Amino acid sequence: MEFVDGRFELREIQKLEGHTDRVWSLAWNPATGVAGIPSVFASCSGDKTVRIWEQSHPAASWECKAVLEETHTRTVRSCAWSPSGKFLATGSFDATIAIWENVGGDFECVSTLEGHENEVKSVSWNASGTLLATCGRDKTVWIWEVLPGNEFECAAVLQGHTQDVKMVQWHPTVDVLFSCSYDNSIKSQIWADEGDDDDFVCVQTLDEPSNGHTSTVWALSFNSSGDKMVTCSDDLTLKIWGTDLERMHSGDGYAPWRHLCTIAGYHDRTIFSVHWSREGIIASGAADDAIRFFVEDNEKDGLVDGPKYKLLLKEEKAHEMDVNSVQWSPGEKRLLASASDDGTIKIWELASVPY
Amino acid sequence: MVSGLINPNPVVYEKKERRVRGASSNADEYAVEPIDQQEVFDHIRDIKDPEYPYSLEELKVVAEDAIEVDDQHSYVRITFTPTVEHCSMAAIIGLCLRVKLIRSLPSRYKVDIRVAPGSHSTEAAVNKQLNDKERVAAALENPNLVDMVDECLAPTYG
């Protein structure tokens, strides 16, 4: 892989201030940052608001275009754009999920989803934008069907986890949902057309006996083709999992995931966020204030023992406090946004350094 | 709140003598003084027990030598000892310690809080909860819990 021999540096492009409490999460609008459309992302915070940031022109700075407030009454923990970029879903500790519609640059709350008993911790749209998944401290995962007229209908309530569910994430190409939890496990749930009440069934649990994590799993991310997944944890490791994509796309859509390798010894405190770029660079954000980048490196030992990953770059003190979220932009440039307990968001460019 | 005391007869210990923080006379008065064990102890020793009109120091829940400080790396670890091993107040006590240190130490500090090994029946669960910042953040948005914490911290304000 080209990155293995390259030299890289991380350049801070911009530091964005505005939130008055820790920034928990951020999400790039997938329909922006390409074809001359200025890039847009949303951030959410302990200050109960969501902020929308837009780049004034390609290659210019980001500015806060809108503050979505007075809808959530507690911390907004998670935000996610629908694939079309028209809707933003936000999940809050106030136990609700708000759906915002972008009408010519103005954001209007068009729906509020209720059902979780307490704190909602994550929201995720499937690849076609027809399903929304949410999860929370009540140990459940909810699947909502998106109906015409901004209606959302609960299609399933999944009860498999034994603790607080930290994150839900749909597979990029198949309607299989992944969730990770304070119970240390990752679950893979799939639509089962059996006509029963339980439309979704848990098809696999990746836990400690299957080489999984030994403490809270905070986040997960897929590579661009969807045959690999990375997870991050309070146990200070990243784990890489792999599956047979062909099998996943055929038949009943289920193919088991297996542990490929563990990236250990690099992080000093809890890893809260991990994101895999389209070109294959894994970024991690952790409670030691650092951002790290990893790439696959199979030059020495080949694939005999499975893939190996090496540290490409570590940015110490990327923020003054914990890094809660790292997200690669959808645009052509290698841009990463990070959100922190210090209340700021930073935009970075991972640039190659000429020899 | 709770009917019946969890530990009906706690042993109350004497408070340690308060020392004046030693400042060597010939030191540069503008030099940044590192945060040490004694300073952190002074922040938490007067926190009131959730149940009794005694401080955590008097109940030997906290002690100076159970505090580890690495000022250079902005790190503190507090190990506290619940009065009884089934103490259902352990999580509240830990939360009080965390809130007090959030308010007292510079924000660059990383704080780990745990119960002393072997001192609590659900040690691992209590430790995990106290060090999950998302759950701590959610707890601190609960008005009843915040009232309880503020009551325990009241004597140390000022």
XYZ file of C-alpha atoms in Angstrom:
513
model
C 0.000 0.000 0.000
C 1.220 3.465 -0.917
C 0.916 4.846 2.639
C 3.421 2.488 4.136
C 6.421 4.233 2.683
C 4.981 7.731 2.535
C 5.670 10.483 4.988
C 2.728 12.407 6.316
C 2.028 15.385 8.463
C -1.157 16.599 10.045
C -1.927 20.251 9.419
C -4.467 22.094 11.522
C -6.672 23.948 9.038
C -9.147 25.538 11.410
C -10.328 25.539 15.013
C -14.065 26.109 15.404
C -15.490 27.568 18.572
C -19.102 28.174 19.488
C -20.326 25.294 21.619
C -20.377 26.148 25.315
C -19.889 22.589 26.566
C -18.093 19.455 25.409
C -18.643 18.444 21.784
C -19.694 14.809 21.722
C -19.998 14.025 18.058
C -19.986 15.341 14.521
C -21.120 14.194 11.095
C -20.229 15.354 7.572
C -23.095 15.782 5.162
C -22.393 13.054 2.553
C -23.933 15.074 -0.268
C -21.498 17.957 0.161
C -17.807 18.577 -0.409
C -17.953 17.084 -3.904
C -18.633 18.546 -7.353
C -18.061 22.095 -6.156
C -20.689 21.909 -3.393
C -19.261 23.505 -0.247
C -18.827 20.961 2.505
C -21.162 20.935 5.480
C -21.096 19.119 8.780
C -23.109 19.052 11.997
C -21.821 18.915 15.560
C -23.677 18.198 18.795
C -22.863 19.019 22.359
C -23.507 18.937 26.079
C -24.827 22.483 25.621
C -28.054 20.873 24.222
C -27.539 22.337 20.749
C -26.580 21.183 17.293
C -24.492 23.451 15.099
C -24.309 23.342 11.318
C -20.978 24.399 9.834
C -20.475 25.269 6.189
C -17.397 26.036 4.177
C -17.862 29.460 2.588
C -16.163 28.373 -0.680
C -14.194 25.301 -1.542
C -10.786 25.819 0.075
C -12.072 28.550 2.395
C -12.910 28.501 6.083
C -15.908 26.967 7.858
C -18.525 29.087 9.563
C -21.462 28.289 11.784
C -24.537 28.590 9.568
C -27.211 27.512 12.012
C -27.721 26.620 15.661
C -30.470 24.069 16.272
C -31.685 24.700 19.799
C -34.702 24.606 22.073
C -35.736 21.176 20.841
C -33.574 18.888 22.944
C -33.679 19.575 26.667
C -30.511 17.670 27.561
C -27.134 16.759 26.006
C -27.267 15.991 22.274
C -25.078 12.908 22.049
C -25.202 11.878 18.393
C -26.074 13.195 14.940
C -26.296 11.562 11.506
C -27.244 12.757 8.009
C -29.519 10.759 5.763
C -27.672 9.529 2.629
C -29.284 12.271 0.514
C -28.075 14.898 2.981
C -31.588 16.302 3.252
C -32.326 15.096 6.787
C -30.349 15.206 9.997
C -31.226 12.906 12.898
C -30.107 13.868 16.413
C -30.243 11.679 19.522
C -30.310 13.164 22.995
C -30.018 12.269 26.664
C -33.605 13.618 26.870
C -34.671 10.198 25.466
C -35.838 11.589 22.114
C -34.599 11.650 18.553
C -35.268 14.745 16.452
C -35.430 14.713 12.650
C -34.432 17.969 10.994
C -35.139 18.828 7.378
C -32.879 21.132 5.430
C -35.178 23.566 3.607
C -32.988 25.892 1.587
C -30.379 26.159 4.312
C -32.889 26.483 7.164
C -33.314 23.542 9.468
C -36.746 22.657 10.668
C -37.587 19.944 13.193
C -40.096 17.838 11.264
C -40.433 14.891 13.610
C -39.619 13.789 17.153
C -39.259 10.082 17.892
C -40.119 8.879 21.376
C -39.908 5.431 22.864
C -36.537 5.006 24.531
C -36.798 4.945 28.312
C -33.831 7.232 28.900
C -30.650 8.545 27.255
C -30.339 8.001 23.485
C -26.682 7.506 22.605
C -26.462 6.961 18.867
C -28.398 7.290 15.605
C -27.606 5.783 12.173
C -29.314 5.720 8.732
C -29.043 2.716 6.457
C -27.453 3.110 3.009
C -30.752 3.700 1.216
C -32.147 6.077 3.833
C -35.228 3.921 4.421
C -34.351 2.848 7.958
C -33.065 4.675 11.012
C -31.524 2.856 13.971
C -31.231 4.307 17.474
C -29.868 2.960 20.760
C -29.417 3.993 24.343
C -28.922 3.360 28.010
C -32.122 1.298 28.209
C -30.073 -1.507 26.526
C -32.297 -1.522 23.444
C -31.799 -0.840 19.761
C -34.788 0.540 17.846
C -35.312 0.322 14.099
C -37.536 3.002 12.603
C -38.993 2.769 9.140
C -39.021 6.029 7.212
C -42.488 6.577 5.721
C -43.703 9.314 3.372
C -44.600 12.642 4.955
C -41.824 12.614 7.553
C -43.491 9.772 9.422
C -41.369 7.269 11.308
C -42.739 3.939 12.421
C -41.033 1.660 14.900
C -40.286 -1.578 13.046
C -38.437 -3.425 15.805
C -37.071 -3.127 19.316
C -33.987 -5.295 19.787
C -33.174 -6.384 23.312
C -29.992 -8.442 22.947
C -27.474 -6.305 24.810
C -27.248 -6.658 28.580
C -26.021 -3.090 29.161
C -26.010 0.457 27.836
C -25.720 0.416 23.985
C -23.118 2.991 22.924
C -23.351 3.032 19.133
C -25.355 1.717 16.196
C -23.981 1.616 12.668
C -25.422 0.149 9.465
C -23.206 -1.796 7.102
C -22.373 0.407 4.052
C -23.909 -1.897 1.428
C -26.189 -4.474 3.088
C -29.033 -3.831 5.557
C -27.233 -5.432 8.471
C -27.059 -3.414 11.664
C -24.135 -3.428 14.090
C -24.260 -2.224 17.670
C -21.634 -2.007 20.388
C -22.092 -1.773 24.110
C -20.957 -1.239 27.675
C -21.422 -5.030 27.931
C -18.127 -5.294 25.924
C -19.764 -6.922 22.896
C -20.588 -6.075 19.313
C -23.784 -7.507 17.865
C -24.705 -8.011 14.261
C -28.437 -7.946 13.563
C -30.102 -8.723 10.313
C -33.530 -8.321 8.765
C -35.204 -11.708 8.848
C -38.232 -12.031 6.599
C -39.976 -14.597 8.712
C -43.189 -12.726 9.265
C -42.795 -12.870 13.034
C -42.896 -9.928 15.386
C -39.154 -10.046 15.655
C -38.228 -8.843 12.221
C -34.623 -8.428 13.204
C -32.598 -11.231 14.693
C -29.162 -11.169 16.194
C -27.011 -13.331 13.941
C -23.695 -12.934 15.700
C -22.220 -11.609 18.920
C -18.552 -10.693 18.946
C -17.549 -10.866 22.587
C -14.571 -11.785 24.701
C -14.620 -15.533 23.889
C -14.522 -14.650 20.163
C -11.336 -12.589 20.625
C -13.358 -9.468 21.309
C -12.962 -6.551 23.681
C -12.590 -6.808 27.452
C -14.286 -3.495 28.261
C -16.830 -1.030 26.820
C -16.886 -0.914 23.009
C -17.404 2.743 22.131
C -17.511 2.851 18.343
C -17.124 0.971 15.084
C -16.475 1.816 11.455
C -16.345 -0.045 8.141
C -13.799 0.194 5.360
C -15.123 1.403 2.002
C -15.886 -2.012 0.538
C -17.514 -3.213 3.737
C -15.531 -6.432 4.159
C -13.663 -5.121 7.200
C -14.754 -3.432 10.402
C -12.728 -1.675 13.095
C -13.921 -1.337 16.693
C -12.493 0.728 19.549
C -12.745 0.241 23.262
C -12.094 1.255 26.844
C -9.665 -1.714 26.881
C -7.229 0.559 24.936
C -7.247 -1.538 21.767
C -8.603 -1.342 18.249
C -9.774 -4.591 16.712
C -10.103 -5.429 13.048
C -12.786 -7.869 11.932
C -13.339 -9.359 8.505
C -16.091 -11.104 6.585
C -16.807 -12.709 3.238
C -18.492 -9.908 1.312
C -19.697 -12.086 -1.553
C -21.487 -14.317 0.875
C -22.902 -11.287 2.599
C -24.360 -9.994 -0.663
C -25.817 -13.321 -1.699
C -28.572 -15.464 -0.270
C -29.779 -14.577 3.183
C -27.226 -11.804 3.527
C -25.523 -13.330 6.490
C -21.838 -14.075 6.648
C -19.977 -14.435 9.930
C -17.364 -11.924 11.015
C -14.078 -13.068 12.460
C -11.312 -11.393 14.409
C -8.368 -10.527 12.139
C -6.090 -8.604 14.461
C -5.810 -6.420 17.529
C -3.986 -3.091 17.465
C -2.682 -2.876 21.027
C -0.036 -0.849 22.808
C -0.658 2.483 21.087
C -3.352 4.132 23.218
C -2.947 5.303 26.803
C -6.568 5.980 27.669
C -10.075 5.065 26.463
C -10.557 5.182 22.678
C -13.886 6.902 22.020
C -13.941 7.135 18.251
C -12.617 5.371 15.200
C -13.222 6.107 11.523
C -11.951 4.323 8.422
C -11.302 6.556 5.381
C -12.201 5.577 1.825
C -8.496 5.224 1.046
C -7.943 2.912 3.984
C -6.571 5.134 6.741
C -7.960 4.437 10.216
C -8.180 7.494 12.484
C -8.738 7.149 16.220
C -9.654 9.742 18.845
C -8.971 9.015 22.503
C -9.159 10.303 26.064
C -5.410 10.972 26.004
C -6.134 14.036 23.791
C -4.348 12.461 20.815
C -5.404 11.530 17.291
C -3.686 8.568 15.671
C -3.631 7.178 12.138
C -3.113 3.530 11.188
C -2.685 1.782 7.852
C -2.512 -1.826 6.815
C 1.049 -3.029 6.462
C 1.514 -6.526 5.085
C 4.894 -6.119 3.471
C 6.916 -8.178 5.908
C 4.880 -11.194 6.855
C 2.311 -11.350 4.117
C -1.128 -12.531 5.094
C -0.052 -15.650 6.933
C -1.062 -14.305 10.326
C -3.741 -12.010 8.988
C -3.307 -8.340 8.230
C -1.012 -6.131 10.269
C -1.449 -2.440 10.915
C 1.137 0.180 11.632
C 0.971 3.601 13.171
C 1.259 6.165 10.393
C 1.164 9.248 12.578
C 0.300 10.344 16.106
C -0.801 13.891 16.898
C -0.167 14.455 20.601
C -2.302 17.156 22.194
C -4.561 17.405 19.175
C -7.007 18.963 21.643
C -6.657 20.275 25.171
C -8.995 17.578 26.464
C -10.456 14.183 25.435
C -11.084 13.643 21.712
C -14.650 12.321 21.427
C -15.122 11.990 17.693
C -13.003 11.818 14.537
C -14.664 11.837 11.099
C -13.179 11.880 7.599
C -14.810 14.283 5.162
C -16.545 12.945 2.047
C -14.668 15.370 -0.233
C -11.649 14.802 -2.409
C -9.196 16.243 0.084
C -7.901 14.170 2.983
C -9.739 16.202 5.630
C -10.575 15.047 9.123
C -12.763 16.782 11.703
C -12.351 16.127 15.419
C -14.556 17.060 18.381
C -13.445 17.396 21.969
C -14.351 17.909 25.611
C -12.551 21.260 25.270
C -15.638 22.513 23.386
C -13.866 22.929 20.059
C -13.910 21.226 16.697
C -10.786 21.101 14.584
C -10.403 20.527 10.875
C -7.181 18.800 9.877
C -5.550 17.887 6.619
C -3.440 14.780 6.472
C -0.909 15.801 3.862
C 1.933 13.857 2.331
C 5.340 15.382 2.771
C 7.576 15.368 -0.303
C 10.982 13.797 0.183
C -34.168 8.526 50.395
C -32.823 5.298 51.878
C -34.703 3.666 54.724
C -32.338 2.274 57.309
C -28.671 3.074 57.324
C -26.394 0.920 55.233
C -23.704 0.867 57.847
C -25.522 1.426 61.139
C -22.393 1.897 63.186
C -19.518 3.438 61.303
C -16.144 3.859 62.932
C -15.206 7.528 63.062
C -11.529 8.392 62.987
C -9.778 11.545 63.998
C -9.001 14.119 61.348
C -5.433 14.443 60.339
C -3.680 17.588 61.374
C -3.808 20.207 58.685
C -0.378 21.104 57.461
C 0.554 24.376 55.901
C 1.739 23.689 52.404
C 5.469 23.959 52.532
C 6.859 26.767 50.411
C 10.597 26.918 50.452
C 11.679 30.478 51.152
C 14.258 30.784 48.447
C 12.023 29.465 45.649
C 11.107 31.648 42.722
C 7.756 33.103 43.727
C 6.587 33.198 40.105
C 7.373 29.554 39.476
C 4.375 27.307 38.859
C 3.952 25.112 41.884
C 3.105 21.561 40.903
C -0.074 20.033 42.264
C 0.786 17.346 44.822
C -0.839 14.628 46.899
C -1.488 16.947 49.809
C -3.247 19.534 47.664
C -5.537 16.937 46.114
C -6.270 15.503 49.559
C -7.196 18.958 50.825
C -9.744 19.214 48.009
C -11.553 16.022 48.937
C -11.013 15.387 52.667
C -14.008 17.482 53.799
C -16.555 16.005 51.398
C -19.465 14.868 53.550
C -20.526 11.243 53.557
C -23.923 10.832 51.796
C -25.344 9.225 54.955
C -23.500 10.575 57.984
C -22.577 13.986 59.297
C -18.932 13.013 58.998
C -16.354 13.785 56.380
C -14.882 11.146 54.074
C -11.629 11.640 55.942
C -13.214 10.925 59.337
C -14.688 7.692 57.980
C -11.331 6.796 56.398
C -13.027 6.557 53.000
C -10.230 8.732 51.645
C -6.651 9.000 52.850
C -3.724 11.020 51.608
C -1.613 8.014 50.723
C -4.380 6.606 48.518
C -3.945 9.517 46.133
C -1.494 9.281 43.265
C -0.551 12.485 41.472
C 1.608 12.990 38.421
C 1.486 16.719 37.798
C 3.817 16.554 34.834
C 1.420 14.234 33.027
C -1.689 15.927 34.499
C -2.872 12.724 36.087
C -4.591 11.885 39.382
C -5.832 8.578 40.695
C -7.983 8.386 43.807
C -8.521 5.047 45.502
C -11.301 5.200 48.082
C -12.468 2.640 50.608
C -16.205 2.282 51.238
C -17.026 1.777 54.937
C -18.647 -1.596 54.225
C -18.144 -3.869 51.264
C -21.792 -3.908 50.166
C -22.064 -0.126 50.427
C -24.703 1.027 47.939
C -23.393 4.569 48.325
C -20.056 3.739 46.664
C -21.123 5.127 43.293
C -22.422 8.357 44.869
C -19.218 8.813 46.864
C -17.184 8.271 43.695
C -19.355 10.763 41.834
C -18.807 13.347 44.602
C -15.049 12.839 44.336
C -15.182 13.253 40.584
C -17.319 16.393 40.666
C -15.133 17.978 43.349
C -12.014 17.368 41.302
C -13.645 18.596 38.069
C -14.365 21.846 39.932
C -10.988 22.084 41.675
C -8.304 20.888 39.280
C -7.226 22.451 35.967
C -9.166 20.994 33.036
C -5.995 19.402 31.607
C -6.151 16.836 34.420
C -7.179 13.227 33.785
C -8.775 11.705 36.851
C -9.312 8.016 37.559
C -11.414 7.038 40.549
C -11.706 3.523 41.905
C -12.608 1.645 45.030
C -9.738 0.003 46.886
C -9.109 -3.533 45.628
C -11.051 -6.015 47.739
C -13.063 -3.317 49.525
C -16.317 -3.697 47.661
C -18.495 -6.595 46.545
C -19.155 -5.145 43.092
C -15.786 -3.468 42.695
C -15.416 -3.929 38.933
C -18.926 -2.672 38.193
C -18.521 0.395 40.415
C -15.136 1.237 38.882
C -16.446 0.848 35.346
C -19.400 3.119 35.976
C -17.347 5.809 37.728
C -14.904 5.983 34.843
C -17.462 6.031 32.018
C -17.641 9.755 31.359
C -20.805 9.445 29.305
C -22.669 7.878 32.222
C -21.162 10.450 34.588
C -22.333 13.240 32.252
C -25.829 11.741 32.149
C -25.889 11.364 35.956
C -24.915 15.008 36.365
C -27.955 16.049 34.322
C -30.191 14.305 36.873
C -31.393 17.016 39.317
C -31.872 14.593 42.230
C -28.350 13.253 41.926
C -26.898 16.736 41.535
C -28.707 17.837 44.721
C -27.236 14.881 46.589
C -23.743 15.595 45.295
C -24.006 19.312 46.076
C -25.116 18.534 49.604
C -22.050 16.345 50.150
C -19.762 18.986 48.684
C -21.319 21.922 50.556
C -18.885 21.975 53.497
C -15.929 22.269 51.164
C -17.162 25.249 49.205
C -15.230 28.441 49.523
